[in-house]
Amino acid sequence: MQRRYISLVAAVAALGTTIALAGCGGAGESDEVTLRLVAADYGNGAENSSQKYWDELADRFEAGNAGITVDVRVHSWKDVDREVAEMVADGNAPDIAQIGAYADYADQGRLYRVDELVTIPTQANFLPELSEAGQTEQVQYGLPFAASTRLLFFNEDLFADAGVGAPENWSQLRASAERLKARGVTYPFALPLGSEESQAEAMIWMLSGGGGYRDRNGGFYAIDSESNVSTFTWLRDNLVTPGLTGPVEPGKLDRAQAFDAFTRGEVGMLSGHPTLMRQAEQKGIKVGMVPMPGVDGRARASMGVADWMMAFRQNGHRKEIGRFLDFAYRDENVLEFSGRYDILPVTVSASEAMAADGKHRRLWKFLEALPTSELYPSGEMSWAKVSASVKRNIGEAVAPQGDPAAVLKRIAGDAARAESEAAAE
């Protein structure tokens, strides 16, 4: 079938993290319906662009659903959130979007509830922690579409040359970084706290130090907690000040730069996700992976990331969107996408299938970490502003002359204001 496609966008550098699309039933109840889908690109070039996956999926869907056409537009992660926001602002919302956050649109009343779209078996099959993360005010609006977790990556050849093994705690991590530096490794530990995705690197270390964005007692933001201050003080004093994080100061090092350096063999250790594993191996890097070390042993939780799919009410195609979504979340489609882009499945049945299939062995360590992972508080209206504050400020916390307590207090103040503003809307 000859179909209309709006655009194909160049590759993304990273993760680092995520996808969205949608569709629902009722073919035959409308003569002709066109669903417009905007999705993020998980590929790293034209050859493996996500556009190909969605085109193939849409063709198969259309073959069994006469009267429904799916037009697909794929954008890089750098642009996709902005593109959707502009479409919504112009009164031209897509039917389905796969982007990084859904809470703003849910709060504005623009989205269908998940239970209005998909069948009960589809909704019940989402991994529980991801379903919960897709809720705002205890109502699910975000459908998880792709997930990943973060592990500590290390270059096996550089480690062997330095005579060190995978670290199990922070003391060993520092000792390994010192040995790597002595062997001339450019970035013994790459610490990307630049503006690209420092909210992720910050969260990885917060969890490693026993803290996090959330209060462990069930409250919300606890950004300037004692444990978080201790974590960034340790980073400043034990990795950054001794020169163990490389020639680019962490506050100016973006994730893409750090990942590229790892694939060039210039990085001893860094926090990575499945996509980096494939990219590094394609460049001949032997990659070791272990859970993130904590202060005295393995970190209590890994960081998890989910990308979201959502359906807009504007065009009224609820049934057609639901039909498409039920199709997209079939095991064979979820596993095809996961295998193609080294992404973790978001459903129980597909996760079980991946864990039992040796061809997915490369993803098993990430899959094992998912049940105990912690995700961004993306269901909170305030999160976008909090995340932006982290990106602006967190690099200062680990600068040699930085004051972690003061920086975290500043971010916490921004979080409190964002919470107040969200509550007042």
PDB file of N, CA and C in Angstrom, residues 15-17 148-153 197 200-201 204 255 259 271-274 290-292 302-305 366 369 376:
ATOM      1  N   LEU A  15      20.389   7.661  24.478  1.00  0.00           N
ATOM      2  CA  LEU A  15      19.291   6.949  24.978  1.00  0.00           C
ATOM      3  C   LEU A  15      18.428   6.701  25.008  1.00  0.00           C
ATOM      4  N   GLY A  16      18.183   7.231  26.254  1.00  0.00           N
ATOM      5  CA  GLY A  16      18.834   7.331  26.354  1.00  0.00           C
ATOM      6  C   GLY A  16      17.397   6.523  26.957  1.00  0.00           C
ATOM      7  N   THR A  17      16.131   6.640  26.240  1.00  0.00           N
ATOM      8  CA  THR A  17      15.342   6.433  26.585  1.00  0.00           C
ATOM      9  C   THR A  17      14.410   6.301  26.524  1.00  0.00           C
ATOM     10  N   SER A 148      14.225   1.317  29.784  1.00  0.00           N
ATOM     11  CA  SER A 148      15.618   0.911  29.912  1.00  0.00           C
ATOM     12  C   SER A 148      16.057   1.150  31.345  1.00  0.00           C
ATOM     13  N   THR A 149      17.133   0.507  31.708  1.00  0.00           N
ATOM     14  CA  THR A 149      17.743   0.741  33.008  1.00  0.00           C
ATOM     15  C   THR A 149      19.207   1.097  32.764  1.00  0.00           C
ATOM     16  N   ARG A 150      19.856   1.585  33.801  1.00  0.00           N
ATOM     17  CA  ARG A 150      21.254   1.987  33.677  1.00  0.00           C
ATOM     18  C   ARG A 150      22.134   1.068  34.512  1.00  0.00           C
ATOM     19  N   LEU A 151      23.261   0.688  33.936  1.00  0.00           N
ATOM     20  CA  LEU A 151      24.271  -0.103  34.625  1.00  0.00           C
ATOM     21  C   LEU A 151      25.605   0.626  34.545  1.00  0.00           C
ATOM     22  N   LEU A 152      26.562   0.189  35.348  1.00  0.00           N
ATOM     23  CA  LEU A 152      27.909   0.722  35.241  1.00  0.00           C
ATOM     24  C   LEU A 152      28.626  -0.023  34.117  1.00  0.00           C
ATOM     25  N   PHE A 153      29.014   0.716  33.075  1.00  0.00           N
ATOM     26  CA  PHE A 153      29.769   0.144  31.960  1.00  0.00           C
ATOM     27  C   PHE A 153      31.260   0.339  32.227  1.00  0.00           C
ATOM     28  N   GLU A 197      21.426  15.741  29.651  1.00  0.00           N
ATOM     29  CA  GLU A 197      20.632  14.779  30.412  1.00  0.00           C
ATOM     30  C   GLU A 197      21.159  14.613  31.823  1.00  0.00           C
ATOM     31  N   ALA A 200      19.384  12.682  34.646  1.00  0.00           N
ATOM     32  CA  ALA A 200      19.531  11.228  34.748  1.00  0.00           C
ATOM     33  C   ALA A 200      20.791  10.857  35.525  1.00  0.00           C
ATOM     34  N   GLU A 201      21.928  11.451  35.149  1.00  0.00           N
ATOM     35  CA  GLU A 201      23.174  11.144  35.852  1.00  0.00           C
ATOM     36  C   GLU A 201      23.061  11.504  37.330  1.00  0.00           C
ATOM     37  N   ILE A 204      21.034   8.788  39.070  1.00  0.00           N
ATOM     38  CA  ILE A 204      21.818   7.564  39.234  1.00  0.00           C
ATOM     39  C   ILE A 204      22.667   7.648  40.498  1.00  0.00           C
ATOM     40  N   ARG A 255      25.938  13.852  27.814  1.00  0.00           N
ATOM     41  CA  ARG A 255      25.903  12.395  27.686  1.00  0.00           C
ATOM     42  C   ARG A 255      26.425  11.944  26.326  1.00  0.00           C
ATOM     43  N   PHE A 259      29.370   9.267  25.762  1.00  0.00           N
ATOM     44  CA  PHE A 259      29.132   8.004  25.064  1.00  0.00           C
ATOM     45  C   PHE A 259      30.053   7.873  23.851  1.00  0.00           C
ATOM     46  N   SER A 271      28.124   5.441  33.422  1.00  0.00           N
ATOM     47  CA  SER A 271      26.789   4.844  33.503  1.00  0.00           C
ATOM     48  C   SER A 271      26.216   4.773  32.091  1.00  0.00           C
ATOM     49  N   GLY A 272      25.702   3.587  31.709  1.00  0.00           N
ATOM     50  CA  GLY A 272      25.224   3.433  30.337  1.00  0.00           C
ATOM     51  C   GLY A 272      23.931   2.658  30.249  1.00  0.00           C
ATOM     52  N   HIS A 273      23.334   2.713  29.070  1.00  0.00           N
ATOM     53  CA  HIS A 273      22.087   2.001  28.803  1.00  0.00           C
ATOM     54  C   HIS A 273      22.290   1.067  27.607  1.00  0.00           C
ATOM     55  N   PRO A 274      21.309   0.237  27.253  1.00  0.00           N
ATOM     56  CA  PRO A 274      21.526  -0.791  26.227  1.00  0.00           C
ATOM     57  C   PRO A 274      21.997  -0.265  24.873  1.00  0.00           C
ATOM     58  N   VAL A 290      28.036  -4.031  35.192  1.00  0.00           N
ATOM     59  CA  VAL A 290      27.664  -4.467  36.539  1.00  0.00           C
ATOM     60  C   VAL A 290      26.670  -3.462  37.111  1.00  0.00           C
ATOM     61  N   PRO A 291      25.913  -3.849  38.132  1.00  0.00           N
ATOM     62  CA  PRO A 291      25.033  -2.882  38.791  1.00  0.00           C
ATOM     63  C   PRO A 291      25.847  -1.723  39.363  1.00  0.00           C
ATOM     64  N   MET A 292      25.231  -0.577  39.443  1.00  0.00           N
ATOM     65  CA  MET A 292      25.913   0.602  39.956  1.00  0.00           C
ATOM     66  C   MET A 292      26.352   0.374  41.405  1.00  0.00           C
ATOM     67  N   SER A 302      18.438   0.775  40.839  1.00  0.00           N
ATOM     68  CA  SER A 302      18.966   1.337  39.605  1.00  0.00           C
ATOM     69  C   SER A 302      18.007   2.403  39.104  1.00  0.00           C
ATOM     70  N   MET A 303      18.481   3.223  38.183  1.00  0.00           N
ATOM     71  CA  MET A 303      17.590   4.189  37.575  1.00  0.00           C
ATOM     72  C   MET A 303      16.917   3.566  36.361  1.00  0.00           C
ATOM     73  N   GLY A 304      15.622   3.705  36.297  1.00  0.00           N
ATOM     74  CA  GLY A 304      14.870   3.236  35.140  1.00  0.00           C
ATOM     75  C   GLY A 304      14.333   4.415  34.351  1.00  0.00           C
ATOM     76  N   VAL A 305      14.147   4.196  33.069  1.00  0.00           N
ATOM     77  CA  VAL A 305      13.604   5.235  32.195  1.00  0.00           C
ATOM     78  C   VAL A 305      12.489   4.623  31.374  1.00  0.00           C
ATOM     79  N   PHE A 366      19.985  -5.867  32.055  1.00  0.00           N
ATOM     80  CA  PHE A 366      19.126  -4.682  32.154  1.00  0.00           C
ATOM     81  C   PHE A 366      17.716  -5.084  32.579  1.00  0.00           C
ATOM     82  N   ALA A 369      17.359  -5.698  36.242  1.00  0.00           N
ATOM     83  CA  ALA A 369      17.380  -4.496  37.077  1.00  0.00           C
ATOM     84  C   ALA A 369      16.058  -3.733  37.054  1.00  0.00           C
ATOM     85  N   TYR A 376      11.854   8.495  36.949  1.00  0.00           N
ATOM     86  CA  TYR A 376      11.589   9.907  37.194  1.00  0.00           C
ATOM     87  C   TYR A 376      10.156  10.089  37.704  1.00  0.00           C
TER      88      TYR A 376
END
